[in-house]
Amino acid sequence: MELVLVQTKSKARFYWDLSLAIFSIYAAIEIPLHVVYGIAVSGPFFYIDMFATVMFMFDIFIHLNTPIGQGWHEISDLKEIRRRYFRGWFVFDALAAFPFELVSLVLPGAWVGVRALRILNLARVLRLPAFFKRREVRQRTDQGGVRLLIFMFWFLLAANFVTCGWLYLGAGNVDTALDATSRYIRSFYWCVTTLATVGYGDILPITIPQTIYATVVMILGVAIYGYVISSVTSLLSNIDVARNTYIKTIDKVNAFSAYNDIPPNLRERIRNYHEYLFESRMGYSEGDVLSELPDSIKSDVAMYLHRELLAKVPLFRDASENVMREIVLELRALVIPPRDFVFRAGDEGEEMYFIRKGSVEVVSSDGSTIFATLTEGAFFGEVALLLRQPRNASIRAKEYADLYMLHASAVDKVMKRYPDFAEHLHAMAEARKGGAR
């Protein structure tokens, strides 16, 4: 019988993995310090460690009974799940969950010999890269910033390990009269300056093991320095891809305007348009994003984005699911700047429009009289589109208006496929003919 405890892509699984990651980070900081200073785990640290141990043990049980992702599908056969787990992460998870604290509690005299074995509990840290990778893949809004924070985390964690190793070897010429906290801070300072290759020589190795250790850390620091320079440079240059794209676009607009001697007021309108696109949607094109998706996903995304908008239109209110799916795929996004006309009175009606954001004004042919103001969720132009009549009023953007346009050719294509829907549209159009615009 298959037992699914926590779905791999559920919110519960995310919070569970997040809790395990927090305890893993806690262990990565706390365990080396207790081992180096030779302090038995007691007081609140003991209870926190025991709680973490129980969670790690229960996580083993979860992995033994939960489907695992494999490419585009999940493996749900329990025998295969357990076979893969025992051949993979089981050993590391078991080491991380082994209760060395209980050994020190049951056999107090054995703590000195057991304390070094607590380092094996750090095996859980090996799962952190996979956790961060999953979060990084899902967090797309500030990819560079996320990577920079993850890099800083790993650097500080590595610095903690190196610091504990330095303390274990005696911390060089750091004053032994200092308390434990002060010795750690001084050793951490030595570690950071050495890894960053800017050591000042105020803390020096004394013994041969310390000298060898310091040499290895300096060599490691050279490698880290090169990696940091290349990685941080790349991260900073790509930390705001959208803004970089916007700047390149403005540069092209300025070059185009200068070459063609575009008037200053028209240049300003072009720049304002691109600035609005950047500020409102980070410069991305909805059509470009959807065009790269397979039809099945594209249809679902379009339905999610536009279904409520279309449901407000009486023409489509009773349309079938298939009709709605075809209609939403035909919608085209466009942005109209303030005071620009969407269409003018007398224009042939070949499109209808839906207001996603902003507002438009229904005005006279010369634009001097405002008849009405249409806001978010409203629609216009449907009767002229269906009956192919000239527009009897002008539509002008009051502010930046994000619109969706539905062209007559798209409606004709859907009407040919669904005759019942065509009859419904014509009946609705005739009913609204008296107030057509």
XYZ file of C-alpha atoms in Angstrom:
437
model
C 0.000 0.000 0.000
C 1.384 3.378 -0.987
C 1.697 5.971 1.756
C 2.149 9.597 0.750
C 3.049 11.727 3.768
C 3.994 15.051 2.189
C 3.485 15.853 -1.493
C 6.790 16.871 -3.062
C 5.440 20.146 -4.498
C 2.979 21.083 -1.770
C 3.207 24.060 0.575
C 3.460 21.644 3.506
C 6.552 20.091 1.930
C 8.081 23.532 1.383
C 7.613 24.523 5.033
C 8.912 21.146 6.177
C 12.032 21.490 4.021
C 12.457 25.070 5.215
C 12.334 23.929 8.856
C 14.921 21.241 8.166
C 17.141 23.785 6.407
C 16.967 26.124 9.423
C 17.936 23.336 11.829
C 20.698 22.242 9.449
C 22.139 25.757 9.459
C 21.839 25.873 13.256
C 23.714 22.574 13.498
C 26.410 23.805 11.102
C 27.100 26.728 13.433
C 26.555 25.127 16.836
C 28.214 21.706 16.460
C 31.723 22.903 15.448
C 31.724 25.400 18.322
C 30.757 22.774 20.918
C 33.351 20.358 19.543
C 36.143 22.959 19.496
C 35.466 24.270 22.982
C 34.895 20.770 24.372
C 31.564 21.724 25.911
C 28.938 19.060 26.487
C 25.551 19.961 25.053
C 23.296 21.032 27.905
C 20.480 23.394 28.806
C 18.455 24.826 25.904
C 21.026 23.617 23.385
C 20.317 20.025 24.402
C 16.573 20.374 23.832
C 17.052 22.145 20.509
C 19.457 19.432 19.375
C 17.061 16.682 20.436
C 14.162 18.351 18.623
C 16.295 18.673 15.489
C 17.315 15.006 15.809
C 13.673 13.928 16.000
C 12.865 16.005 12.919
C 15.774 14.488 10.992
C 14.647 10.984 11.987
C 11.089 11.700 10.897
C 12.403 13.089 7.625
C 14.000 9.707 6.932
C 10.576 8.111 7.410
C 9.065 10.705 5.036
C 11.635 9.977 2.342
C 10.923 6.273 2.646
C 7.215 6.819 2.006
C 6.928 9.821 -0.323
C 7.103 9.914 -4.141
C 10.271 11.365 -5.581
C 10.605 13.583 -8.638
C 12.269 12.042 -11.660
C 12.390 14.308 -14.673
C 8.841 15.186 -15.703
C 7.130 12.620 -13.503
C 7.161 11.226 -9.995
C 8.167 7.740 -8.924
C 5.429 6.464 -6.619
C 6.335 2.785 -6.276
C 7.419 2.273 -2.650
C 9.979 -0.404 -3.436
C 11.669 1.779 -6.034
C 11.509 4.828 -3.737
C 13.217 2.969 -0.901
C 15.765 1.313 -3.170
C 16.845 4.683 -4.539
C 16.875 6.285 -1.101
C 18.989 3.546 0.509
C 21.452 3.793 -2.379
C 21.575 7.569 -2.150
C 20.927 9.931 0.740
C 20.055 7.437 3.468
C 23.597 7.143 4.876
C 24.008 10.934 5.130
C 20.554 11.423 6.637
C 21.175 8.621 9.153
C 24.479 10.177 10.240
C 22.786 13.575 10.604
C 20.014 12.052 12.740
C 22.173 9.892 15.004
C 21.577 11.095 18.613
C 25.133 11.586 19.891
C 23.621 13.867 22.570
C 21.938 10.840 24.151
C 25.300 9.070 24.317
C 26.688 11.957 26.331
C 23.602 11.873 28.572
C 23.674 8.124 29.210
C 27.467 7.879 29.410
C 28.760 11.249 30.699
C 32.319 9.982 30.888
C 32.282 9.062 27.214
C 31.551 12.619 26.047
C 35.214 13.493 25.470
C 35.578 10.585 23.043
C 32.184 11.101 21.439
C 32.309 14.862 20.887
C 34.376 14.597 17.703
C 31.811 12.177 16.265
C 29.194 14.929 16.447
C 30.858 16.346 13.336
C 29.086 13.512 11.492
C 25.790 15.234 12.290
C 26.854 17.930 9.833
C 26.069 15.536 6.980
C 22.688 17.223 6.819
C 24.378 20.360 5.471
C 24.975 18.462 2.222
C 21.253 18.765 1.486
C 21.261 22.567 1.659
C 22.501 23.173 -1.930
C 19.536 21.239 -3.341
C 17.126 23.228 -1.154
C 18.612 26.558 -2.261
C 18.570 25.424 -5.887
C 14.840 24.668 -5.738
C 14.151 28.063 -4.205
C 16.389 29.801 -6.745
C 14.558 28.186 -9.655
C 11.188 29.345 -8.288
C 12.371 32.846 -7.329
C 12.696 34.654 -10.638
C 11.982 38.268 -9.737
C 15.461 39.073 -8.393
C 17.659 36.218 -9.453
C 20.947 38.098 -9.053
C 20.088 39.236 -5.529
C 19.094 35.722 -4.485
C 22.348 34.269 -5.802
C 24.362 36.956 -4.045
C 22.664 36.195 -0.713
C 23.235 32.449 -1.177
C 26.895 33.061 -1.969
C 27.308 35.214 1.162
C 25.661 32.488 3.239
C 28.084 29.823 2.012
C 31.064 32.134 2.524
C 30.080 32.887 6.119
C 29.368 29.209 6.818
C 32.764 28.215 5.420
C 34.369 30.986 7.460
C 32.769 29.567 10.607
C 34.233 26.117 9.868
C 37.699 27.550 9.182
C 37.509 29.654 12.351
C 36.623 26.613 14.439
C 39.559 24.718 12.928
C 41.887 27.597 13.846
C 40.541 27.613 17.392
C 40.989 23.858 17.639
C 44.680 24.265 16.746
C 45.179 26.969 19.363
C 44.355 30.127 17.351
C 47.983 31.123 16.810
C 49.122 34.074 18.885
C 45.611 35.092 19.940
C 45.708 35.915 23.662
C 44.703 32.770 25.575
C 43.462 34.917 28.459
C 40.540 36.142 26.375
C 37.125 34.656 26.996
C 35.625 32.185 24.509
C 33.573 34.804 22.658
C 36.508 37.186 22.230
C 38.766 34.364 21.031
C 36.157 33.363 18.464
C 35.783 36.954 17.189
C 39.558 37.368 16.875
C 39.862 34.034 15.100
C 36.957 34.891 12.791
C 38.721 38.153 11.953
C 41.883 36.176 11.085
C 39.833 33.801 8.941
C 38.099 36.531 6.915
C 41.281 38.539 6.314
C 43.117 35.375 5.249
C 40.377 34.089 2.950
C 39.978 37.564 1.442
C 43.787 37.703 0.898
C 44.065 40.980 2.822
C 45.621 39.593 6.018
C 47.481 42.163 8.098
C 49.838 39.782 9.915
C 48.670 40.725 13.417
C 47.555 37.138 14.083
C 50.239 34.581 13.224
C 50.649 30.788 13.446
C 53.017 29.541 16.111
C 53.128 25.760 15.882
C 53.846 23.646 12.805
C 50.200 22.411 12.543
C 49.032 26.029 12.746
C 51.496 27.054 10.030
C 50.353 24.247 7.725
C 46.720 25.108 8.419
C 47.304 28.821 7.731
C 49.090 27.957 4.470
C 46.183 25.798 3.305
C 43.706 28.550 4.212
C 45.731 31.128 2.263
C 45.782 28.883 -0.797
C 42.043 28.411 -0.389
C 41.694 32.186 -0.041
C 43.424 32.754 -3.394
C 40.953 30.407 -5.078
C 38.004 32.056 -3.314
C 39.274 35.521 -4.237
C 39.333 34.652 -7.939
C 35.905 33.061 -7.723
C 34.486 36.024 -5.804
C 35.779 38.576 -8.306
C 34.345 36.745 -11.314
C 31.068 35.738 -9.646
C 30.274 39.054 -7.983
C 31.101 40.940 -11.170
C 28.707 38.704 -13.087
C 26.028 38.987 -10.403
C 26.231 42.774 -10.211
C 26.086 43.137 -13.985
C 22.988 40.931 -14.154
C 21.336 41.825 -10.859
C 18.717 43.906 -12.713
C 18.333 42.436 -16.180
C 15.099 44.325 -16.823
C 16.727 47.710 -16.145
C 19.697 46.848 -18.345
C 17.291 45.969 -21.146
C 15.403 49.218 -20.561
C 18.618 51.265 -20.738
C 19.595 49.556 -24.008
C 16.140 50.270 -25.416
C 16.367 53.960 -24.482
C 19.831 54.134 -26.071
C 18.408 52.728 -29.313
C 15.471 55.158 -29.172
C 17.820 58.109 -28.663
C 20.044 56.998 -31.536
C 17.017 56.484 -33.794
C 15.564 59.876 -32.841
C 18.839 61.692 -33.438
C 19.450 60.004 -36.815
C 15.932 60.802 -38.056
C 15.786 64.247 -36.415
C 12.633 63.413 -34.445
C 11.119 66.538 -32.799
C 11.887 66.884 -29.045
C 8.250 66.556 -27.938
C 7.821 63.346 -29.925
C 11.092 61.979 -28.525
C 9.784 62.648 -25.038
C 6.562 60.772 -25.773
C 8.545 57.756 -27.007
C 10.761 57.758 -23.917
C 7.758 58.145 -21.607
C 6.089 55.178 -23.301
C 9.084 52.900 -22.718
C 9.453 54.188 -19.166
C 5.836 53.261 -18.464
C 6.368 49.765 -19.895
C 9.389 49.291 -17.636
C 7.710 50.591 -14.489
C 4.423 48.745 -15.009
C 5.638 45.373 -16.283
C 9.458 45.495 -16.018
C 9.647 45.957 -19.784
C 8.500 42.440 -20.668
C 6.119 41.670 -23.488
C 3.200 39.452 -22.531
C 2.929 38.158 -26.081
C 6.595 37.128 -26.174
C 6.266 35.193 -22.911
C 3.130 33.350 -24.019
C 4.486 32.603 -27.489
C 7.291 30.514 -25.987
C 4.866 28.218 -24.139
C 3.281 25.045 -25.527
C -0.361 25.425 -26.557
C -1.723 23.542 -23.536
C 0.059 25.774 -20.998
C -0.514 28.899 -23.080
C -4.254 28.217 -23.090
C -4.383 27.698 -19.317
C -2.373 30.874 -18.642
C -4.511 32.923 -21.020
C -7.696 31.600 -19.391
C -6.361 32.539 -15.961
C -5.452 36.038 -17.118
C -8.538 36.887 -19.170
C -11.484 34.718 -18.163
C -12.878 37.185 -15.600
C -12.426 40.048 -18.037
C -14.342 38.264 -20.800
C -17.011 37.076 -18.368
C -18.068 40.699 -17.889
C -18.907 40.988 -21.591
C -22.506 39.880 -22.355
C -21.349 38.620 -25.770
C -19.186 35.925 -24.156
C -20.969 35.362 -20.863
C -22.706 32.148 -21.981
C -19.920 30.931 -24.259
C -18.689 27.372 -23.874
C -15.312 26.460 -22.428
C -13.905 25.665 -25.899
C -15.050 28.999 -27.299
C -13.539 30.891 -24.376
C -10.213 29.095 -24.784
C -10.016 30.077 -28.437
C -11.052 33.654 -27.767
C -8.477 34.272 -25.007
C -5.688 32.996 -27.240
C -6.604 35.637 -29.817
C -6.382 38.607 -27.442
C -3.492 40.980 -28.086
C -2.109 43.331 -25.453
C -1.386 46.969 -26.251
C -0.678 50.171 -24.340
C -2.154 53.538 -25.305
C -0.400 56.679 -23.964
C -2.431 59.510 -22.397
C -4.403 61.719 -24.829
C -3.796 59.307 -27.724
C -6.831 57.984 -29.625
C -7.616 54.275 -29.681
C -9.814 54.982 -32.703
C -11.736 57.939 -34.097
C -15.333 58.403 -35.174
C -15.774 57.203 -38.746
C -13.022 54.569 -38.586
C -13.975 51.112 -39.816
C -14.720 48.816 -36.901
C -12.464 45.771 -37.033
C -11.514 45.426 -33.364
C -13.084 45.440 -29.951
C -11.179 46.326 -26.788
C -11.077 45.360 -23.107
C -9.596 47.657 -20.468
C -7.192 45.829 -18.220
C -5.797 48.890 -16.466
C -6.277 52.637 -16.720
C -9.204 54.510 -18.269
C -10.420 55.877 -21.596
C -12.869 58.602 -22.576
C -15.686 58.417 -25.105
C -15.446 61.762 -26.903
C -16.869 63.574 -29.892
C -15.146 63.414 -33.258
C -13.185 66.611 -32.547
C -12.371 65.530 -28.975
C -13.950 68.590 -27.399
C -16.889 66.831 -25.690
C -16.555 63.919 -23.259
C -19.588 61.623 -23.264
C -18.392 58.999 -20.798
C -15.344 57.554 -19.045
C -14.652 53.828 -19.141
C -12.426 52.267 -16.496
C -10.817 48.932 -15.637
C -12.947 45.940 -16.657
C -15.001 47.853 -19.247
C -15.119 47.027 -22.961
C -16.001 48.873 -26.136
C -16.185 48.524 -29.904
C -18.023 45.180 -30.000
C -21.009 46.261 -32.131
C -18.962 47.990 -34.804
C -16.762 44.907 -34.965
C -19.621 42.448 -35.463
C -21.661 44.554 -37.898
C -18.620 46.109 -39.617
C -20.010 49.585 -39.077
C -17.958 52.773 -38.839
C -17.308 54.025 -35.329
C -19.830 56.606 -34.192
C -17.603 58.052 -31.454
C -13.939 58.479 -30.679
C -12.123 56.726 -27.834
C -9.206 58.557 -26.224
C -6.905 57.391 -23.425
C -7.332 59.478 -20.277
C -4.131 58.028 -18.807
C -1.871 55.167 -19.775
C -4.370 52.462 -20.723
C -3.470 48.764 -20.831
C -5.887 47.212 -23.307
C -6.577 43.847 -24.875
C -7.653 43.879 -28.501
C -9.769 41.251 -30.258
C -9.652 41.503 -34.067
C -12.564 40.736 -36.366
C -10.611 38.007 -38.176
C -10.176 36.128 -34.897
C -13.900 36.422 -34.121
C -14.788 35.223 -37.630
C -12.552 32.187 -37.211
C -14.246 31.234 -33.948
C -17.731 31.874 -35.366
C -17.079 29.543 -38.303
C -16.093 26.757 -35.916
C -19.052 27.293 -33.575
C -22.302 28.231 -35.448
C -24.349 28.418 -32.242
C -21.954 30.971 -30.857
C -22.170 32.947 -34.115
C -25.971 33.134 -33.859
C -25.675 34.283 -30.260
C -23.236 37.061 -31.186
C -25.369 38.374 -34.023
C -28.480 38.383 -31.822
C -26.638 40.307 -29.107
C -25.211 42.761 -31.642
C -28.644 43.516 -33.128
C -30.048 44.040 -29.650
C -27.338 46.613 -28.902
C -27.435 48.207 -32.368
C -29.342 51.239 -31.203
C -26.541 52.311 -28.888
C -23.641 51.139 -31.011
C -20.305 52.897 -30.887
